[in-house]
PDB file of C-alpha atoms in Angstrom:
ATOM      1  CA  MET A   1     -72.207   5.202 122.200  1.00 52.00           C
ATOM      2  CA  GLY A   2     -69.981   4.060 119.688  1.00 57.00           C
ATOM      3  CA  ALA A   3     -66.379   2.854 120.744  1.00 58.00           C
ATOM      4  CA  GLY A   4     -64.285   6.008 119.397  1.00 70.00           C
ATOM      5  CA  ARG A   5     -66.570   8.160 121.544  1.00 81.00           C
ATOM      6  CA  GLY A   6     -66.247   5.970 124.572  1.00 81.00           C
ATOM      7  CA  ALA A   7     -62.177   5.797 124.631  1.00 85.00           C
ATOM      8  CA  ALA A   8     -62.579   9.518 124.438  1.00 87.00           C
ATOM      9  CA  MET A   9     -64.848   9.799 127.059  1.00 90.00           C
ATOM     10  CA  ARG A  10     -62.420   7.489 129.214  1.00 88.00           C
ATOM     11  CA  GLU A  11     -59.570   9.957 128.258  1.00 89.00           C
ATOM     12  CA  LEU A  12     -61.410  12.551 129.209  1.00 91.00           C
ATOM     13  CA  GLY A  13     -62.369  10.665 132.464  1.00 89.00           C
ATOM     14  CA  ALA A  14     -58.602  10.172 133.121  1.00 89.00           C
ATOM     15  CA  ALA A  15     -57.467  13.709 132.262  1.00 90.00           C
ATOM     16  CA  MET A  16     -59.986  14.960 134.704  1.00 91.00           C
ATOM     17  CA  ARG A  17     -58.652  12.906 137.292  1.00 87.00           C
ATOM     18  CA  GLN A  18     -55.131  13.606 136.793  1.00 87.00           C
ATOM     19  CA  TYR A  19     -56.414  17.558 137.020  1.00 85.00           C
ATOM     20  CA  PHE A  20     -58.146  17.292 140.330  1.00 82.00           C
ATOM     21  CA  ASP A  21     -55.430  15.379 141.577  1.00 80.00           C
ATOM     22  CA  ALA A  22     -52.415  18.068 140.763  1.00 78.00           C
ATOM     23  CA  ALA A  23     -54.587  21.047 141.077  1.00 77.00           C
ATOM     24  CA  VAL A  24     -57.350  20.720 143.648  1.00 78.00           C
ATOM     25  CA  ALA A  25     -56.913  17.889 146.069  1.00 75.00           C
ATOM     26  CA  PRO A  26     -54.145  19.364 147.862  1.00 73.00           C
ATOM     27  CA  TYR A  27     -56.276  22.131 148.201  1.00 74.00           C
ATOM     28  CA  TRP A  28     -59.519  20.064 149.302  1.00 75.00           C
ATOM     29  CA  GLY A  29     -59.755  20.377 153.035  1.00 69.00           C
ATOM     30  CA  ALA A  30     -59.227  24.296 152.576  1.00 71.00           C
ATOM     31  CA  ILE A  31     -62.425  24.121 150.532  1.00 78.00           C
ATOM     32  CA  GLY A  32     -64.275  22.061 152.098  1.00 74.00           C
ATOM     33  CA  SER A  33     -64.202  24.014 155.267  1.00 70.00           C
ATOM     34  CA  SER A  34     -64.306  27.679 153.674  1.00 75.00           C
ATOM     35  CA  VAL A  35     -67.375  26.112 152.194  1.00 80.00           C
ATOM     36  CA  SER A  36     -68.941  24.909 155.458  1.00 75.00           C
ATOM     37  CA  GLY A  37     -67.655  27.667 157.219  1.00 75.00           C
ATOM     38  CA  GLU A  38     -69.837  29.371 155.030  1.00 80.00           C
ATOM     39  CA  ARG A  39     -72.802  27.269 155.988  1.00 79.00           C
ATOM     40  CA  ALA A  40     -72.123  27.720 159.818  1.00 78.00           C
ATOM     41  CA  ARG A  41     -72.244  31.319 159.337  1.00 77.00           C
ATOM     42  CA  ARG A  42     -75.386  31.839 157.487  1.00 80.00           C
ATOM     43  CA  ALA A  43     -77.185  29.243 160.148  1.00 79.00           C
ATOM     44  CA  VAL A  44     -76.492  31.411 162.599  1.00 78.00           C
ATOM     45  CA  LYS A  45     -77.409  34.357 160.940  1.00 75.00           C
ATOM     46  CA  VAL A  46     -80.885  33.052 159.846  1.00 78.00           C
ATOM     47  CA  LEU A  47     -81.125  32.145 163.827  1.00 75.00           C
ATOM     48  CA  GLY A  48     -79.938  35.562 164.804  1.00 75.00           C
ATOM     49  CA  ASP A  49     -80.945  37.961 162.255  1.00 75.00           C
ATOM     50  CA  GLY A  50     -83.731  35.681 160.554  1.00 75.00           C
ATOM     51  CA  PHE A  51     -83.751  35.095 156.470  1.00 75.00           C
ATOM     52  CA  GLY A  52     -84.504  38.505 155.051  1.00 73.00           C
ATOM     53  CA  GLU A  53     -80.760  40.070 156.670  1.00 74.00           C
ATOM     54  CA  LEU A  54     -79.511  36.399 154.735  1.00 78.00           C
ATOM     55  CA  LEU A  55     -80.621  37.157 151.608  1.00 81.00           C
ATOM     56  CA  ASP A  56     -79.302  40.889 152.172  1.00 77.00           C
ATOM     57  CA  ASP A  57     -75.637  39.566 152.467  1.00 77.00           C
ATOM     58  CA  LEU A  58     -75.573  37.576 149.967  1.00 77.00           C
ATOM     59  CA  GLY A  59     -72.376  40.166 148.442  1.00 73.00           C
ATOM     60  CA  PRO A  60     -72.364  43.627 146.920  1.00 74.00           C
ATOM     61  CA  GLU A  61     -73.828  42.239 143.536  1.00 77.00           C
ATOM     62  CA  ALA A  62     -76.962  41.000 145.502  1.00 82.00           C
ATOM     63  CA  ARG A  63     -79.719  43.373 146.765  1.00 85.00           C
ATOM     64  CA  TRP A  64     -82.828  42.122 148.994  1.00 86.00           C
ATOM     65  CA  ASP A  65     -85.772  44.710 148.674  1.00 87.00           C
ATOM     66  CA  PRO A  66     -88.773  42.765 149.814  1.00 86.00           C
ATOM     67  CA  PRO A  67     -89.942  40.520 148.584  1.00 87.00           C
ATOM     68  CA  VAL A  68     -87.510  40.656 145.703  1.00 88.00           C
ATOM     69  CA  LEU A  69     -83.840  39.652 145.600  1.00 87.00           C
ATOM     70  CA  SER A  70     -82.495  41.678 142.888  1.00 87.00           C
ATOM     71  CA  VAL A  71     -79.028  39.822 141.041  1.00 84.00           C
ATOM     72  CA  ARG A  72     -76.481  41.316 139.109  1.00 81.00           C
ATOM     73  CA  TYR A  73     -76.504  38.344 136.057  1.00 79.00           C
ATOM     74  CA  PRO A  74     -75.602  38.733 132.635  1.00 75.00           C
ATOM     75  CA  VAL A  75     -78.853  38.230 131.127  1.00 77.00           C
ATOM     76  CA  ASP A  76     -81.831  39.746 131.986  1.00 82.00           C
ATOM     77  CA  GLN A  77     -84.851  37.584 133.808  1.00 81.00           C
ATOM     78  CA  ASP A  78     -87.298  37.688 136.191  1.00 84.00           C
ATOM     79  CA  VAL A  79     -87.959  34.630 138.057  1.00 84.00           C
ATOM     80  CA  HIS A  80     -90.699  34.058 140.134  1.00 85.00           C
ATOM     81  CA  LEU A  81     -90.940  31.670 142.442  1.00 86.00           C
ATOM     82  CA  ASN A  82     -94.584  31.786 142.807  1.00 83.00           C
ATOM     83  CA  GLY A  83     -94.567  29.919 146.817  1.00 83.00           C
ATOM     84  CA  ARG A  84     -91.372  27.482 146.027  1.00 84.00           C
ATOM     85  CA  GLY A  85     -88.403  27.676 148.194  1.00 85.00           C
ATOM     86  CA  LEU A  86     -85.147  28.905 147.346  1.00 86.00           C
ATOM     87  CA  THR A  87     -82.132  26.737 148.101  1.00 88.00           C
ATOM     88  CA  LEU A  88     -79.383  28.795 148.431  1.00 87.00           C
ATOM     89  CA  ILE A  89     -75.596  26.981 147.963  1.00 87.00           C
ATOM     90  CA  PRO A  90     -72.341  28.799 148.573  1.00 88.00           C
ATOM     91  CA  SER A  91     -69.293  27.709 146.491  1.00 87.00           C
ATOM     92  CA  TYR A  92     -66.064  28.359 146.887  1.00 84.00           C
ATOM     93  CA  PHE A  93     -65.421  27.841 142.568  1.00 84.00           C
ATOM     94  CA  CYS A  94     -67.995  30.653 141.690  1.00 82.00           C
ATOM     95  CA  TRP A  95     -66.857  34.487 141.616  1.00 78.00           C
ATOM     96  CA  HIS A  96     -68.181  37.388 141.595  1.00 73.00           C
ATOM     97  CA  ALA A  97     -72.280  37.235 140.939  1.00 75.00           C
ATOM     98  CA  PRO A  98     -74.357  34.238 142.194  1.00 82.00           C
ATOM     99  CA  ILE A  99     -75.286  32.090 139.444  1.00 82.00           C
ATOM    100  CA  ALA A 100     -79.349  30.746 139.335  1.00 82.00           C
ATOM    101  CA  LEU A 101     -80.729  27.601 137.697  1.00 76.00           C
ATOM    102  CA  ALA A 102     -81.195  28.227 133.795  1.00 72.00           C
ATOM    103  CA  ASP A 103     -84.881  26.333 133.505  1.00 77.00           C
ATOM    104  CA  PRO A 104     -87.079  29.143 135.835  1.00 75.00           C
ATOM    105  CA  ALA A 105     -89.312  26.139 135.554  1.00 79.00           C
ATOM    106  CA  LEU A 106     -87.218  24.151 137.634  1.00 82.00           C
ATOM    107  CA  PRO A 107     -86.420  24.011 141.843  1.00 84.00           C
ATOM    108  CA  GLN A 108     -84.676  26.826 141.937  1.00 87.00           C
ATOM    109  CA  THR A 109     -81.069  27.030 143.823  1.00 88.00           C
ATOM    110  CA  LEU A 110     -78.882  30.230 143.510  1.00 86.00           C
ATOM    111  CA  VAL A 111     -74.963  29.466 143.752  1.00 88.00           C
ATOM    112  CA  TYR A 112     -73.274  32.206 145.168  1.00 86.00           C
ATOM    113  CA  PRO A 113     -69.568  32.849 146.205  1.00 84.00           C
ATOM    114  CA  ALA A 114     -68.211  31.295 149.629  1.00 82.00           C
ATOM    115  CA  ARG A 115     -66.296  34.181 151.325  1.00 75.00           C
ATOM    116  CA  ARG A 116     -62.502  33.460 151.305  1.00 68.00           C
ATOM    117  CA  ARG A 117     -59.005  34.514 151.811  1.00 58.00           C
ATOM    118  CA  PRO A 118     -56.320  33.992 149.726  1.00 50.00           C
ATOM    119  CA  SER A 119     -53.878  32.228 152.760  1.00 50.00           C
ATOM    120  CA  GLN A 120     -56.345  29.255 151.867  1.00 51.00           C
ATOM    121  CA  LEU A 121     -55.178  28.501 149.364  1.00 51.00           C
ATOM    122  CA  THR A 122     -51.798  27.112 151.376  1.00 52.00           C
ATOM    123  CA  ALA A 123     -51.807  23.616 150.927  1.00 48.00           C
ATOM    124  CA  PRO A 124     -52.353  22.066 154.597  1.00 49.00           C
ATOM    125  CA  ILE A 125     -49.276  21.220 156.742  1.00 50.00           C
ATOM    126  CA  SER A 126     -48.496  17.379 156.119  1.00 49.00           C
ATOM    127  CA  ALA A 127     -50.674  14.324 158.144  1.00 46.00           C
ATOM    128  CA  ARG A 128     -47.516  12.521 158.416  1.00 52.00           C
ATOM    129  CA  ARG A 129     -46.168  15.817 160.627  1.00 60.00           C
ATOM    130  CA  LEU A 130     -49.372  15.975 163.026  1.00 61.00           C
ATOM    131  CA  GLY A 131     -50.732  13.219 162.744  1.00 59.00           C
ATOM    132  CA  PRO A 132     -48.991  11.389 165.249  1.00 65.00           C
ATOM    133  CA  LEU A 133     -48.909  14.159 167.724  1.00 69.00           C
ATOM    134  CA  ILE A 134     -52.643  14.549 168.160  1.00 78.00           C
ATOM    135  CA  GLY A 135     -53.659  11.939 166.215  1.00 81.00           C
ATOM    136  CA  HIS A 136     -55.083  11.858 163.069  1.00 81.00           C
ATOM    137  CA  THR A 137     -58.719  11.976 163.653  1.00 86.00           C
ATOM    138  CA  ARG A 138     -58.298  15.046 165.568  1.00 88.00           C
ATOM    139  CA  LEU A 139     -56.239  16.254 162.842  1.00 86.00           C
ATOM    140  CA  ALA A 140     -59.128  15.898 160.586  1.00 87.00           C
ATOM    141  CA  VAL A 141     -61.777  17.984 163.060  1.00 91.00           C
ATOM    142  CA  LEU A 142     -58.795  20.446 163.307  1.00 89.00           C
ATOM    143  CA  HIS A 143     -58.937  21.224 159.386  1.00 86.00           C
ATOM    144  CA  ALA A 144     -62.685  20.720 159.381  1.00 89.00           C
ATOM    145  CA  ALA A 145     -63.045  23.538 161.654  1.00 88.00           C
ATOM    146  CA  SER A 146     -60.139  25.420 160.581  1.00 82.00           C
ATOM    147  CA  HIS A 147     -62.592  28.049 159.007  1.00 79.00           C
ATOM    148  CA  GLY A 148     -65.634  28.049 161.414  1.00 86.00           C
ATOM    149  CA  ALA A 149     -67.846  24.884 161.645  1.00 89.00           C
ATOM    150  CA  THR A 150     -71.061  23.562 163.337  1.00 91.00           C
ATOM    151  CA  THR A 151     -70.546  20.033 165.248  1.00 92.00           C
ATOM    152  CA  GLY A 152     -72.932  18.583 162.641  1.00 91.00           C
ATOM    153  CA  GLU A 153     -70.489  19.899 160.203  1.00 91.00           C
ATOM    154  CA  ILE A 154     -67.649  18.257 161.150  1.00 92.00           C
ATOM    155  CA  ALA A 155     -69.451  15.274 161.830  1.00 92.00           C
ATOM    156  CA  ARG A 156     -70.245  15.112 157.684  1.00 90.00           C
ATOM    157  CA  ARG A 157     -66.551  15.837 156.972  1.00 88.00           C
ATOM    158  CA  VAL A 158     -64.774  13.570 159.206  1.00 88.00           C
ATOM    159  CA  GLY A 159     -67.671  11.124 158.596  1.00 89.00           C
ATOM    160  CA  MET A 160     -68.091  10.401 162.371  1.00 90.00           C
ATOM    161  CA  SER A 161     -70.934  10.431 164.663  1.00 92.00           C
ATOM    162  CA  PRO A 162     -71.613  14.394 166.279  1.00 92.00           C
ATOM    163  CA  ALA A 163     -71.530  13.162 170.118  1.00 93.00           C
ATOM    164  CA  THR A 164     -67.757  11.311 168.619  1.00 94.00           C
ATOM    165  CA  ILE A 165     -66.953  15.179 167.379  1.00 93.00           C
ATOM    166  CA  SER A 166     -68.165  16.443 170.384  1.00 93.00           C
ATOM    167  CA  HIS A 167     -65.886  14.328 172.502  1.00 93.00           C
ATOM    168  CA  HIS A 168     -62.748  15.126 170.272  1.00 93.00           C
ATOM    169  CA  THR A 169     -63.394  19.163 170.068  1.00 94.00           C
ATOM    170  CA  THR A 170     -63.346  19.134 174.036  1.00 93.00           C
ATOM    171  CA  ILE A 171     -60.286  17.780 174.180  1.00 91.00           C
ATOM    172  CA  LEU A 172     -58.895  20.380 171.658  1.00 92.00           C
ATOM    173  CA  ARG A 173     -60.624  22.687 173.189  1.00 91.00           C
ATOM    174  CA  GLU A 174     -59.079  22.551 176.638  1.00 90.00           C
ATOM    175  CA  ALA A 175     -55.924  21.734 174.795  1.00 87.00           C
ATOM    176  CA  GLY A 176     -56.127  25.584 173.603  1.00 88.00           C
ATOM    177  CA  LEU A 177     -56.510  24.492 169.846  1.00 88.00           C
ATOM    178  CA  VAL A 178     -60.173  25.453 169.597  1.00 91.00           C
ATOM    179  CA  LEU A 179     -62.745  27.917 170.429  1.00 91.00           C
ATOM    180  CA  SER A 180     -66.226  27.197 170.569  1.00 92.00           C
ATOM    181  CA  ARG A 181     -69.743  29.450 171.461  1.00 87.00           C
ATOM    182  CA  ARG A 182     -73.417  28.363 171.153  1.00 87.00           C
ATOM    183  CA  GLU A 183     -75.428  29.822 168.502  1.00 81.00           C
ATOM    184  CA  GLY A 184     -79.244  28.873 169.693  1.00 80.00           C
ATOM    185  CA  ASN A 185     -78.831  25.203 169.278  1.00 84.00           C
ATOM    186  CA  LEU A 186     -76.033  24.988 166.856  1.00 87.00           C
ATOM    187  CA  VAL A 187     -72.220  24.927 168.454  1.00 90.00           C
ATOM    188  CA  ILE A 188     -70.428  26.752 165.991  1.00 91.00           C
ATOM    189  CA  HIS A 189     -66.062  25.499 166.294  1.00 93.00           C
ATOM    190  CA  HIS A 190     -63.250  27.417 164.748  1.00 87.00           C
ATOM    191  CA  LEU A 191     -59.923  27.243 165.778  1.00 88.00           C
ATOM    192  CA  SER A 192     -57.699  29.902 168.089  1.00 85.00           C
ATOM    193  CA  ARG A 193     -54.776  31.288 167.538  1.00 80.00           C
ATOM    194  CA  LEU A 194     -52.465  28.392 168.929  1.00 81.00           C
ATOM    195  CA  GLY A 195     -54.964  25.861 166.716  1.00 83.00           C
ATOM    196  CA  ASP A 196     -53.803  28.221 163.663  1.00 78.00           C
ATOM    197  CA  ALA A 197     -50.424  28.024 164.216  1.00 75.00           C
ATOM    198  CA  LEU A 198     -50.617  24.484 164.873  1.00 78.00           C
ATOM    199  CA  LEU A 199     -52.136  24.002 161.123  1.00 76.00           C
ATOM    200  CA  GLY A 200     -49.283  26.624 159.976  1.00 68.00           C
ATOM    201  CA  ARG A 201     -51.378  29.550 159.061  1.00 58.00           C
ATOM    202  CA  PRO A 202     -49.818  32.584 158.850  1.00 49.00           C
ATOM    203  CA  ASP A 203     -53.190  34.647 158.819  1.00 44.00           C
ATOM    204  CA  PRO A 204     -55.198  33.671 161.416  1.00 37.00           C
ATOM    205  CA  LEU A 205     -59.468  34.124 162.098  1.00 37.00           C
ATOM    206  CA  ASP A 206     -59.010  34.845 165.849  1.00 35.00           C
ATOM    207  CA  ALA A 207     -58.525  38.662 167.550  1.00 35.00           C
TER     208      ALA A 207
END
């Protein structure tokens, strides 16, 4: 790589970091929570309804007609798994139709739009205001659970063990900020109305 190309790549990298800091970072918690919540919902759907129902619920652009999954796509092509698995990846930045890998010979992945609401684009409340009140760790747990997440999802997002997260979600649940329900071997956590109000969310998820 020539010196000029190297300098251009560094400038491009710096510009992309500045864009991320300005346009994405303020909403990163809501973006991550949306994807985590989507993965949790899918896991529950598989346990309760089976894999077929999961494929039939990828949005209006996808249709599951066993054994064929049809997806509205810019180009007409057939991909045969031939016994290979299919990895589903929810994406906050994927809109309208799911996206498959261009090379059908590679391990197949389907990126599909994660469910999200316009209110998720509201920047999260400042940690300086709530952190000292409830503790920065529990504040991080609240944000991680704000759109629904399993104990394991919250643990990965916050960077702590599932046992530690269970301790904090128990305290938050006893305080009326978090609601939890068991689905098979999973425990799904999401915010109560009080938890929504604490984070300043005007459109709570819970009825």
